[in-house]
Short mmCIF file of C-alpha atoms and ligand atoms in Angstrom, two decimals:
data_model
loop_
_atom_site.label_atom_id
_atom_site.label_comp_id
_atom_site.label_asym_id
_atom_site.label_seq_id
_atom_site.Cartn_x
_atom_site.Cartn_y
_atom_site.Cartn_z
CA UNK A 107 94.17 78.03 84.84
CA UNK A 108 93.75 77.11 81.60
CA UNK A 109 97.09 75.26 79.45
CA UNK A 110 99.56 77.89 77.91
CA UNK A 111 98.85 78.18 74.30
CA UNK A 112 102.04 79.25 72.73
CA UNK A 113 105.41 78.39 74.53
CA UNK A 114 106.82 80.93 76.71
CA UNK A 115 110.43 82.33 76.36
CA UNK A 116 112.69 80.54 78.50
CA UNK A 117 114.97 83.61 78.85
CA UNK A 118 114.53 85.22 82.48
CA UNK A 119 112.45 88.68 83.69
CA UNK A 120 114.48 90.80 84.82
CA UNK A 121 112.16 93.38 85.84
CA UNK A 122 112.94 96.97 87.16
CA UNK A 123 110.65 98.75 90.12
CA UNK A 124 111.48 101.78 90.19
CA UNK A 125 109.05 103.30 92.67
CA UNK A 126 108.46 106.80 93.36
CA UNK A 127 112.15 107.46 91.81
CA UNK A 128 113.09 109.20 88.62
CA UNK A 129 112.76 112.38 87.12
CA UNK A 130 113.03 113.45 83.47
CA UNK A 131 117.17 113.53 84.08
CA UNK A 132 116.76 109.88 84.92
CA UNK A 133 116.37 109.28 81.13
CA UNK A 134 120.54 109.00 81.26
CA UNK A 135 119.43 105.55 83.18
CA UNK A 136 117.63 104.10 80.41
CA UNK A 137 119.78 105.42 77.95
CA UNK A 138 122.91 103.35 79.32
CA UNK A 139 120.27 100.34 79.49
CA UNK A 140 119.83 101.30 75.46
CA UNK A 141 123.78 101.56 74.89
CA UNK A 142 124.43 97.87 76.22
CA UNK A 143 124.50 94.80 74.55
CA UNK A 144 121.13 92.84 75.22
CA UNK A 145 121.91 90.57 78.33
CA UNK A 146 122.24 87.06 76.91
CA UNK A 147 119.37 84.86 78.67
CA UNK A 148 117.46 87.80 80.23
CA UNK A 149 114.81 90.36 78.90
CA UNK A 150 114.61 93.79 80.89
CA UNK A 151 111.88 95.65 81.36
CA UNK A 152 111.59 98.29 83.74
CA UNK A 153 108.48 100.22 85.46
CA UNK A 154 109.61 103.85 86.33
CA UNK A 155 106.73 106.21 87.48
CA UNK A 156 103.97 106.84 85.25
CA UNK A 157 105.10 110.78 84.70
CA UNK A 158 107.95 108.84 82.92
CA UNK A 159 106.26 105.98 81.37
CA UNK A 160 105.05 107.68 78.14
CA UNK A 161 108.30 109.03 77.33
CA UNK A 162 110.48 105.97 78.18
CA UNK A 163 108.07 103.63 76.17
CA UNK A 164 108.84 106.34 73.05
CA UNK A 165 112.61 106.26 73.71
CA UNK A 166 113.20 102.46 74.19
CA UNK A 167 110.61 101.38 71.32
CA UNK A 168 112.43 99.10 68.98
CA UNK A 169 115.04 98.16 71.66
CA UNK A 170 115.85 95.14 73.62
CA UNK A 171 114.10 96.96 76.90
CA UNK A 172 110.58 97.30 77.46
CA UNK A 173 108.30 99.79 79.67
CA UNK A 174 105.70 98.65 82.34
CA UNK A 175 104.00 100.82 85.14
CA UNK A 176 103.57 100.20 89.10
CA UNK A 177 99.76 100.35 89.08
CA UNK A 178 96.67 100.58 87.87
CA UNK A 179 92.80 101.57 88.62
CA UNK A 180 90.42 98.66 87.76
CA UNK A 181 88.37 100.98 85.77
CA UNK A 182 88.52 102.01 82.49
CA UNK A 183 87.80 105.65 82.81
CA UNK A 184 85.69 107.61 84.89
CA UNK A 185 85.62 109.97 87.59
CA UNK A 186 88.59 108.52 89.50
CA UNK A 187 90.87 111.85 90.36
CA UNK A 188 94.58 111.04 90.38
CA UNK A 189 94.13 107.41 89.00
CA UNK A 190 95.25 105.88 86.03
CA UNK A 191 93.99 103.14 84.19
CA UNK A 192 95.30 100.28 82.36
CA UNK A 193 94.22 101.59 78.86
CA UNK A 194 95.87 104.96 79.81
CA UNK A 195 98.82 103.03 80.86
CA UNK A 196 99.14 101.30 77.77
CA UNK A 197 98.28 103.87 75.66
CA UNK A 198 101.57 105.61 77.01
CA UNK A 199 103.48 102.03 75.68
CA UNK A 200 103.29 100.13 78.87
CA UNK A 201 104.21 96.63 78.05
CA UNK A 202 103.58 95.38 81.76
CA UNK A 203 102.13 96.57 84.65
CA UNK A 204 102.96 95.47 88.35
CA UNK A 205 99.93 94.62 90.57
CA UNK A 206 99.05 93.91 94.53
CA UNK A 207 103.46 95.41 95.60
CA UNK A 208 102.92 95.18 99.02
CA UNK A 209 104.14 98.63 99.35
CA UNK A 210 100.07 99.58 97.30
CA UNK A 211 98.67 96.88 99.37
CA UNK A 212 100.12 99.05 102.84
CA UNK A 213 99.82 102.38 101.58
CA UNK A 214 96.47 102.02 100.21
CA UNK A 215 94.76 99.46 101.78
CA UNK A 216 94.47 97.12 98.78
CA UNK A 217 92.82 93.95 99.36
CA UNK A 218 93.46 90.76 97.02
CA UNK A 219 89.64 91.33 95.58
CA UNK A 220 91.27 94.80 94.32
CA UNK A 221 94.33 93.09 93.05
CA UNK A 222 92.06 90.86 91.35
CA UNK A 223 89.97 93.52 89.81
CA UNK A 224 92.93 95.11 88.63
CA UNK A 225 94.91 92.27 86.97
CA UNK A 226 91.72 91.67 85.25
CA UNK A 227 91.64 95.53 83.93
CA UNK A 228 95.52 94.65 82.74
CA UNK A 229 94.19 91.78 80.74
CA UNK A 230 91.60 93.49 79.72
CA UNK A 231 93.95 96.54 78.66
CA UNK A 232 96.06 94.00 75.97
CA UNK A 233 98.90 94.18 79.13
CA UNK A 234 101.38 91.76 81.04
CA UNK A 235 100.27 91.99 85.06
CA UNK A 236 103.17 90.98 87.50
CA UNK A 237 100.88 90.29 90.18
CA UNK A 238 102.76 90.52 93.39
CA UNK A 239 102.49 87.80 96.50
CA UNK A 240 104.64 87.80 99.87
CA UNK A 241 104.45 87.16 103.96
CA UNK A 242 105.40 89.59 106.60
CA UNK A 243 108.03 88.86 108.67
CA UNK A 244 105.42 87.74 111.71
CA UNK A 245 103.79 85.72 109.06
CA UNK A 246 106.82 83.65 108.18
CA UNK A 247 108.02 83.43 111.96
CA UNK A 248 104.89 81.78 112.98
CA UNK A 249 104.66 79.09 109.93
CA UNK A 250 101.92 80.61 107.79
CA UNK A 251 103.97 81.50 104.72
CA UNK A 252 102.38 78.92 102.38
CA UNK A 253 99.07 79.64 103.55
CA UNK A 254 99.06 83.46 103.16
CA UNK A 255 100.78 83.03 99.78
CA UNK A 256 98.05 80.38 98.98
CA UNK A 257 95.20 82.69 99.97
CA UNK A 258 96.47 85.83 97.96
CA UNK A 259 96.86 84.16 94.38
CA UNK A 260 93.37 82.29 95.32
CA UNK A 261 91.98 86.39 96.57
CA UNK A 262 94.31 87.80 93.60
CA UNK A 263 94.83 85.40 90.75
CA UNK A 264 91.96 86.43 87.95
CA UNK A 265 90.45 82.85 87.09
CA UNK A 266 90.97 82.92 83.56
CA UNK A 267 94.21 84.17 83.75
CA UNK A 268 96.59 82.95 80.94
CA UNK A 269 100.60 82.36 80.94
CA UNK A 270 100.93 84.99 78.49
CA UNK A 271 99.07 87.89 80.16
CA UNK A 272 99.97 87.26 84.17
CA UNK A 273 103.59 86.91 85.81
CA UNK A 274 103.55 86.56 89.49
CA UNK A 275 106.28 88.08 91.60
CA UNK A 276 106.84 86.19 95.13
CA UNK A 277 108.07 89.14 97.35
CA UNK A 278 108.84 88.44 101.07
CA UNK A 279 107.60 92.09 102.55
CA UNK A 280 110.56 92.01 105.20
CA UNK A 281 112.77 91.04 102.10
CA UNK A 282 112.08 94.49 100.33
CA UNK A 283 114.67 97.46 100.83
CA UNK A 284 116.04 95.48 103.73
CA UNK A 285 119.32 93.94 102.26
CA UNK A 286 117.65 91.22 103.90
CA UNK A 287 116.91 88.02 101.92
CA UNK A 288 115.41 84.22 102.75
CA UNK A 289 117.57 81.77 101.88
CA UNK A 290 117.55 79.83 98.78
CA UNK A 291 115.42 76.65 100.42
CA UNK A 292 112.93 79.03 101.41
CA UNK A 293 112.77 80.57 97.66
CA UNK A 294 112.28 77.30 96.55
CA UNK A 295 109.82 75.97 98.50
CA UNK A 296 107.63 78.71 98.40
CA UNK A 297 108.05 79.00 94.40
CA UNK A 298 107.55 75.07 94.35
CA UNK A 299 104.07 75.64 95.94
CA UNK A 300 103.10 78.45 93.22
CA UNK A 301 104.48 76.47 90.53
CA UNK A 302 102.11 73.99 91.72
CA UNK A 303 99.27 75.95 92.31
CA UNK A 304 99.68 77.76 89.09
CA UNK A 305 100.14 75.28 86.54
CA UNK A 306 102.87 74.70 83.72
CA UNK A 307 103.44 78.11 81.99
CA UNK A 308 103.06 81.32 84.48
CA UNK A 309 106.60 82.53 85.11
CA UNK A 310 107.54 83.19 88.37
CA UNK A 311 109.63 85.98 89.48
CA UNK A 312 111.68 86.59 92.48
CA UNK A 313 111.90 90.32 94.49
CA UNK A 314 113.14 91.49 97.63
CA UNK A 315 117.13 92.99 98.39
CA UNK A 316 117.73 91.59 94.61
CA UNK A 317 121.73 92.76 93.81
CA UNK A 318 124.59 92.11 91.68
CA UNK A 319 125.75 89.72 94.80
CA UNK A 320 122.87 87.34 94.96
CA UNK A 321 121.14 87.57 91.70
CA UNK A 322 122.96 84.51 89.93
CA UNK A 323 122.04 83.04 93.37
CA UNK A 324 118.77 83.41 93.68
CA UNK A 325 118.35 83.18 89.66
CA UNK A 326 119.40 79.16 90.12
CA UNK A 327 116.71 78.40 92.54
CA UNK A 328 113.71 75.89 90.35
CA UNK A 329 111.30 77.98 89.37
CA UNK A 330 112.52 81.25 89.43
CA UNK A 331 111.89 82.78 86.39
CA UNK A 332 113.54 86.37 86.89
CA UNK A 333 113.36 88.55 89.21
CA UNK A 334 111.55 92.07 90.43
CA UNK A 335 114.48 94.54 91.24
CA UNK A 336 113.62 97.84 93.09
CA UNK A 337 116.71 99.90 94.50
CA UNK A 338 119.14 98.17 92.82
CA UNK A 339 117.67 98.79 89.14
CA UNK A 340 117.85 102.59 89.53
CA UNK A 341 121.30 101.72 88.77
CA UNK A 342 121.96 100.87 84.95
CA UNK A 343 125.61 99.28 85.79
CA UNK A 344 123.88 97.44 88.93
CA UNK A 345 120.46 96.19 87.10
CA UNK A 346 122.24 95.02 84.21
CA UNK A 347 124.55 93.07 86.52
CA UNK A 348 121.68 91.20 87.63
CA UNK A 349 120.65 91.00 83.94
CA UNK A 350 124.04 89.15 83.33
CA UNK A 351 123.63 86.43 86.07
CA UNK A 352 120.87 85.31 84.56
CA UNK A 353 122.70 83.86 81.60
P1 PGA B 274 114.05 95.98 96.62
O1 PGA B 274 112.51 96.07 96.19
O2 PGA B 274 114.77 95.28 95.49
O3 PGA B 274 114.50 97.37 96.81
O4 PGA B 274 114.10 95.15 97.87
C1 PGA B 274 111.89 95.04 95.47
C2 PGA B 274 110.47 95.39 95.18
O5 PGA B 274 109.79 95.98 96.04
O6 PGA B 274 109.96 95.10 94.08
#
């Protein structure tokens, strides 16, 4: 990795997932994202689904929240039906875009050589990749945690990947839409070990049952940088809670 070049904010990611949620109505979401003050300490962004992307990235342009996306192809363009690529994505205004959720990497079989391939087509596409790590539950029981999350950012990570352009997000699979969350040693030792393996610079985000309960929580662990927020950031009152602890 090579050093950071400029210095990164120090204010905290708090970044939205919204999934396969939102229609056009869901616009009333942003908007009361729009109408609030700008968290102190935090930056939002939030990643609805691409039918949205375009027109939230229009609405929020100039404000205090940016737009990402969920996923990308690797490609550019081509004949790919149904996929979109990173220069489409941020053609729409995508700031970010999230890479390797586990939720792509079960649905669709992607491998950490995809994930690879497709945080390089972010970089490539002038884009922010959260790049997304985590164990399963059987993983974590039987003491492999560090070693899985080891072997995905080596599989995932692209080599020249820069603190400006990548973000990784550590996401515990049995920690997402569970309510379920490890405690805060656990956080930190596994976000010690990608600090470490990272270098000084990448920011580090936390995801997985992410609330207005245990955000200020998990927000104090060392090295956690923000945080990746899926049910609880379709929400406005309940993502900008989250938004608040980090100050
Ligand atoms: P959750 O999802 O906050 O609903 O657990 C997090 C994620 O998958 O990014």
């Amino acid at each position: 990795m090579k050093p950071p070049a400029t210095k990164l904010p120090t204010s905290r990611l708090i970044a939205g997932n919204w999934k396969m949620n939102g229609l056009k109505v869901s616009v009333a979401e942003l908007d009361l994202l729009l109408a609030a003050a700008p968290p102190a300490g935090a930056e939002l962004l939030l990643c609805p689904p691409a039918t949205l992307v375009a027109s939230f990235a229009r609405r929020a342009s100039a404000s205090h929240v940016r737009i990402g996306a969920q996923d990308c192809h690797w490609a550019q363009s081509g004949a790919h039906t149904g996929d979109i690529s990173a220069e489409m994505l941020a053609d729409a205004g995508a700031s970010h875009i999230i890479v390797g959720h586990s939720e792509r990497r079960a649905d669709h079989g992607e491998t950490d050589s995809m994930v690879r391939r497709k945080a390089e087509a972010v970089a490539r596409a002038g884009c922010i990749a959260i790049l997304c790590v985590g164990e399963s539950l059987e993983q974590r029981d039987s003491g492999q945690t560090l070693d899985v999350i080891s072997r995905q950012l080596e599989g995932s990570v692209p080599t020249d990947s820069v603190p400006e352009g990548l973000v990784i997000a550590y996401e515990p699979v049995w920690a997402i839409g569970t309510g379920h969350t490890p405690t805060t040693a656990q956080v930190a030792e596994v976000h010690a070990a990608i600090a470490g393996r990272m270098g000084a610079g990448f920011r580090l985000l936390y995801g997985g049952s992410v609330k207005p309960s245990n955000a200020a929580e998990l927000l104090a662990v060392p090295h956690v940088d923000g945080a990746l927020v899926g049910g609880a950031s379709l929400k406005a009152g309940d993502f900008l809670a989250i938004a608040g602890a980090a100050a």
